XYZ file of C-alpha atoms in Angstrom:
334
model
C -67.863 -26.344 36.695
C -71.189 -27.416 34.982
C -73.035 -29.779 32.916
C -75.600 -28.601 30.581
C -78.799 -30.735 29.534
C -79.214 -31.023 25.683
C -81.869 -33.545 25.945
C -83.219 -35.062 29.065
C -83.936 -38.792 28.444
C -87.111 -40.438 29.598
C -86.657 -39.713 33.482
C -83.455 -38.408 34.912
C -83.367 -37.355 38.405
C -80.790 -36.793 40.827
C -80.914 -39.555 43.481
C -78.585 -40.280 46.400
C -79.220 -43.313 49.274
C -82.098 -41.811 50.305
C -84.200 -39.265 52.940
C -84.258 -41.065 56.505
C -85.427 -40.007 59.741
C -88.321 -38.324 58.279
C -90.741 -41.239 57.779
C -92.639 -40.359 61.199
C -93.697 -37.349 59.536
C -95.023 -39.142 56.541
C -92.079 -38.079 54.412
C -90.792 -41.219 52.176
C -86.870 -42.334 52.161
C -86.740 -42.672 48.252
C -83.210 -42.717 46.770
C -81.714 -44.592 44.197
C -83.618 -47.618 42.868
C -80.534 -49.808 42.205
C -78.157 -48.902 44.981
C -75.602 -51.160 43.984
C -74.888 -49.308 40.770
C -75.176 -46.253 42.423
C -72.536 -46.772 44.935
C -70.202 -48.300 42.690
C -70.099 -45.272 40.228
C -69.484 -42.912 43.080
C -66.400 -45.188 44.382
C -65.419 -45.566 40.519
C -64.782 -41.344 40.594
C -63.739 -41.103 44.247
C -66.886 -39.789 46.212
C -68.457 -40.642 49.191
C -71.218 -43.659 48.340
C -74.029 -41.526 49.265
C -73.103 -38.645 46.963
C -75.971 -37.669 44.516
C -75.954 -39.400 40.795
C -78.086 -39.126 38.044
C -80.598 -41.577 37.931
C -81.528 -42.621 34.164
C -84.479 -44.671 33.301
C -84.736 -46.346 29.970
C -83.493 -43.357 27.811
C -80.759 -41.489 29.028
C -79.851 -37.858 28.292
C -77.663 -35.850 26.384
C -75.512 -33.835 28.401
C -72.463 -30.832 27.379
C -69.449 -30.690 29.774
C -68.387 -27.072 29.962
C -65.553 -28.241 32.174
C -63.200 -31.361 32.377
C -64.481 -33.865 34.733
C -64.477 -37.451 35.565
C -67.717 -39.624 35.317
C -68.673 -43.100 35.628
C -71.704 -44.626 34.346
C -72.854 -47.799 36.101
C -76.334 -49.950 35.820
C -78.117 -51.234 32.688
C -76.734 -51.520 29.488
C -77.199 -48.175 27.872
C -75.829 -47.119 24.800
C -73.252 -44.675 25.780
C -71.126 -41.998 23.475
C -69.085 -39.380 23.711
C -68.615 -37.278 20.514
C -69.853 -39.979 18.571
C -67.170 -42.751 20.176
C -68.095 -45.298 22.430
C -67.914 -44.983 26.147
C -67.520 -47.911 28.271
C -69.358 -48.474 31.185
C -68.490 -49.346 34.824
C -65.410 -47.910 34.307
C -64.010 -44.200 35.300
C -63.858 -42.011 32.448
C -62.253 -38.605 31.934
C -64.224 -36.519 29.833
C -62.556 -33.317 27.941
C -64.395 -29.930 28.255
C -66.695 -29.129 25.326
C -67.469 -32.761 24.798
C -71.151 -34.045 24.543
C -72.165 -37.203 26.154
C -75.093 -38.831 24.397
C -77.087 -41.925 26.456
C -79.524 -43.813 24.187
C -81.769 -46.860 24.926
C -81.419 -49.261 27.251
C -80.983 -53.040 25.979
C -80.260 -54.837 29.230
C -81.806 -53.820 32.395
C -83.514 -50.300 32.826
C -81.674 -47.862 34.642
C -78.122 -46.274 34.757
C -76.401 -43.993 37.265
C -74.094 -41.165 36.071
C -71.730 -40.206 39.069
C -69.197 -37.050 38.839
C -65.827 -36.341 40.859
C -66.982 -34.336 43.620
C -70.768 -34.436 43.204
C -73.546 -32.297 41.814
C -73.609 -28.905 43.685
C -77.126 -28.592 44.728
C -78.618 -28.281 48.092
C -79.929 -30.877 50.722
C -83.639 -30.903 51.457
C -84.024 -33.118 54.775
C -80.217 -34.110 54.733
C -80.942 -35.707 50.867
C -80.202 -34.855 47.199
C -82.636 -37.400 46.292
C -85.453 -36.001 43.997
C -88.973 -36.941 45.581
C -91.189 -36.236 42.489
C -94.805 -36.415 43.815
C -93.633 -33.663 46.669
C -91.322 -31.770 44.285
C -88.801 -31.321 46.785
C -85.068 -32.563 46.501
C -82.585 -32.770 43.423
C -82.858 -30.242 40.816
C -85.751 -28.147 41.726
C -87.766 -30.880 42.773
C -88.216 -32.512 39.250
C -86.810 -34.578 36.229
C -84.368 -33.153 34.087
C -85.442 -30.891 31.259
C -83.740 -29.379 28.229
C -81.610 -26.428 28.950
C -80.888 -27.187 32.887
C -77.390 -26.718 34.138
C -75.887 -28.819 36.635
C -73.241 -27.224 38.513
C -70.569 -29.470 39.985
C -68.207 -29.431 43.237
C -64.673 -29.663 43.291
C -63.432 -33.347 43.051
C -62.723 -34.749 47.244
C -59.580 -36.738 45.739
C -57.674 -34.283 43.008
C -55.354 -36.994 42.310
C -57.972 -38.871 40.557
C -58.606 -36.226 38.162
C -54.911 -34.825 37.696
C -53.638 -38.272 36.527
C -55.499 -37.817 33.330
C -54.433 -34.520 32.338
C -51.145 -35.481 30.734
C -52.284 -38.452 28.751
C -52.367 -37.550 24.992
C -55.201 -38.848 23.035
C -57.152 -37.650 19.960
C -60.428 -38.873 21.570
C -62.657 -36.594 23.748
C -62.353 -38.799 26.490
C -59.840 -41.150 28.439
C -61.463 -44.260 29.958
C -59.140 -46.490 32.292
C -58.542 -50.065 31.272
C -59.817 -51.085 34.439
C -63.458 -51.231 36.253
C -65.829 -53.063 37.647
C -65.632 -56.965 37.195
C -68.349 -58.701 35.026
C -69.164 -61.066 37.730
C -69.981 -58.060 40.154
C -71.976 -56.427 37.394
C -73.915 -59.300 35.802
C -76.728 -59.099 38.637
C -79.652 -58.453 36.101
C -78.894 -60.797 33.352
C -80.786 -64.083 34.131
C -84.455 -64.738 33.120
C -86.435 -65.062 34.780
C -85.105 -63.662 37.529
C -84.839 -65.077 40.776
C -85.793 -63.012 43.737
C -84.840 -64.035 47.243
C -87.642 -63.317 49.943
C -87.990 -63.773 53.836
C -91.860 -64.705 54.473
C -94.003 -61.716 55.821
C -95.832 -61.013 58.759
C -98.873 -62.235 57.071
C -97.584 -65.451 54.775
C -99.588 -67.874 56.917
C -102.793 -66.150 56.412
C -102.763 -67.133 53.006
C -104.151 -70.600 51.654
C -101.646 -73.248 51.344
C -102.027 -73.131 47.495
C -101.660 -69.390 47.541
C -98.165 -69.804 49.263
C -97.601 -72.634 46.953
C -98.338 -70.426 43.880
C -96.481 -67.384 45.379
C -93.110 -69.743 45.938
C -93.197 -71.720 42.742
C -95.023 -69.970 39.773
C -93.543 -67.172 37.503
C -94.881 -63.509 37.933
C -94.595 -60.958 35.642
C -93.653 -57.212 36.152
C -96.654 -55.155 34.576
C -96.549 -51.831 32.513
C -98.248 -50.207 35.858
C -95.237 -50.100 37.396
C -92.614 -47.352 38.762
C -90.388 -45.850 41.518
C -93.390 -46.314 44.004
C -94.015 -50.119 43.295
C -93.857 -53.040 40.985
C -97.342 -54.452 40.172
C -97.272 -58.113 39.053
C -99.632 -60.467 37.117
C -99.382 -64.260 37.741
C -101.664 -66.788 39.923
C -103.771 -65.252 42.265
C -103.173 -65.018 45.797
C -105.866 -65.579 48.550
C -105.919 -65.411 52.168
C -107.792 -67.899 54.432
C -109.986 -65.097 56.218
C -110.713 -61.662 54.757
C -109.917 -59.562 57.909
C -109.289 -55.714 57.893
C -105.666 -54.798 58.756
C -104.518 -51.975 60.811
C -101.977 -50.021 58.894
C -98.280 -51.116 59.253
C -94.677 -49.908 58.686
C -93.360 -50.712 55.105
C -89.928 -50.694 53.387
C -88.131 -50.956 49.987
C -88.945 -54.653 49.261
C -92.026 -55.178 51.167
C -94.462 -57.448 48.943
C -98.336 -57.168 49.797
C -101.420 -58.561 48.469
C -104.296 -56.352 47.946
C -108.076 -57.609 47.778
C -107.785 -58.311 44.003
C -105.018 -60.907 45.040
C -102.148 -59.698 42.801
C -98.645 -58.779 44.615
C -97.352 -55.414 44.618
C -93.632 -54.986 45.247
C -93.037 -51.760 47.080
C -90.207 -50.144 45.474
C -87.871 -47.040 46.378
C -90.638 -44.236 46.673
C -93.131 -46.315 48.376
C -95.750 -44.714 50.714
C -94.524 -44.979 54.410
C -97.196 -47.217 55.975
C -99.731 -49.880 53.992
C -102.812 -51.756 55.295
C -102.541 -54.725 52.932
C -101.333 -58.175 53.999
C -97.472 -58.706 53.442
C -96.714 -62.082 52.460
C -92.982 -61.828 52.076
C -90.302 -59.202 52.105
C -87.631 -58.914 49.409
C -84.026 -59.199 50.916
C -81.905 -56.326 50.714
C -78.991 -57.620 48.165
C -81.826 -58.582 45.698
C -83.371 -55.198 45.295
C -81.032 -54.302 42.760
C -82.111 -57.017 40.547
C -85.846 -55.885 41.165
C -84.464 -52.235 40.310
C -83.082 -53.394 36.599
C -86.312 -55.271 36.064
C -88.615 -53.857 32.999
C -92.159 -54.326 32.545
C -92.615 -57.610 30.833
C -90.174 -59.509 32.417
C -90.860 -62.473 34.729
C -89.497 -63.392 38.117
C -89.657 -66.055 40.532
C -89.535 -65.875 44.074
C -87.282 -68.328 46.498
C -87.634 -67.878 50.042
C -84.569 -68.065 52.601
C -84.284 -67.690 56.283
C -83.538 -64.408 58.361
C -79.942 -65.849 59.193
C -79.201 -66.095 55.433
C -80.533 -63.026 54.412
C -78.069 -61.405 57.075
C -75.259 -63.300 56.116
C -75.851 -62.271 52.612
C -76.080 -58.659 53.434
C -72.726 -58.941 55.577
C -71.045 -60.504 52.768
C -72.335 -58.103 50.329
C -71.276 -55.253 52.211
C -68.022 -56.791 53.148
C -67.398 -56.756 49.068
C -68.168 -53.051 48.927
C -65.771 -52.174 51.337
C -63.020 -54.432 49.689
C -64.273 -53.076 46.150
C -63.635 -49.476 47.805
C -60.144 -50.009 48.821
C -58.892 -51.479 45.411
C -60.397 -48.546 43.769
C -58.711 -46.124 45.903
C -55.501 -47.505 45.434
C -55.836 -47.774 41.706
C -57.348 -44.038 41.712
C -53.879 -43.161 43.758
C -55.939 -42.359 47.070
């Protein structure tokens, strides 16, 4: 079973939930930028949530399916066509052998994730399939996909999820299920400006009162100098009360640092393992997918909440994911 790359798209890489346990050696976690869309795509095809998917950015690839395969595409609103017929997102889709999937430009959001039933047959590096582009490890030969690449697939974990499509008659090159993820669950990146909830960072009190008010009340724009490593923001400058050299400390996905120039930087999936700039805030886990779907030029506003509220929202989110997985398993005959 395989998929052949006809056109690679702007930046298409294989990502999973990350490479954990190696930050002490200077190896980043990485993984999918929008882990919600990544996890839902895997659930829709009967995979473990940690299975590798194709992460597509702004412009998707064109892929030829050399075997029958069950797929799901989740994330931003990309134009997706199979043999010229529009294919729905956020649903399981059975693609027939010989069909060609074309994923075009993104209208809303900026990233999408394609999961295949069984997953991609590629080796793990340090317990992860995630592509780390700077180190050229993981994923498909440590790089973004290119024209002519062939991705081999593993056998589906739940064959019943695939077999239920075989006897359905249709003239279309694919069969899309009538059910999928509700709009309420997948509407998280439509708001403008986007509200990003944060907890105050270790050095929040080191900033002037005016800077604290700017940070929590004014709008910031994501600049074009943004990527998987971090988002640079443009807006009111933030100043500390006293300029003091800091010892580098551990950072994580969503840490907001403020360099000497005063413009915040939000660290993203491919962030470094430590940082020496003051940390004004930390984006809460459930809002990281909103950031992952924010394009350069779009605006965000920060709102601070307590650690207890952030924890409650995280537990609520994970409970919802478990319930979603149970429902999908029943739908797929698992």
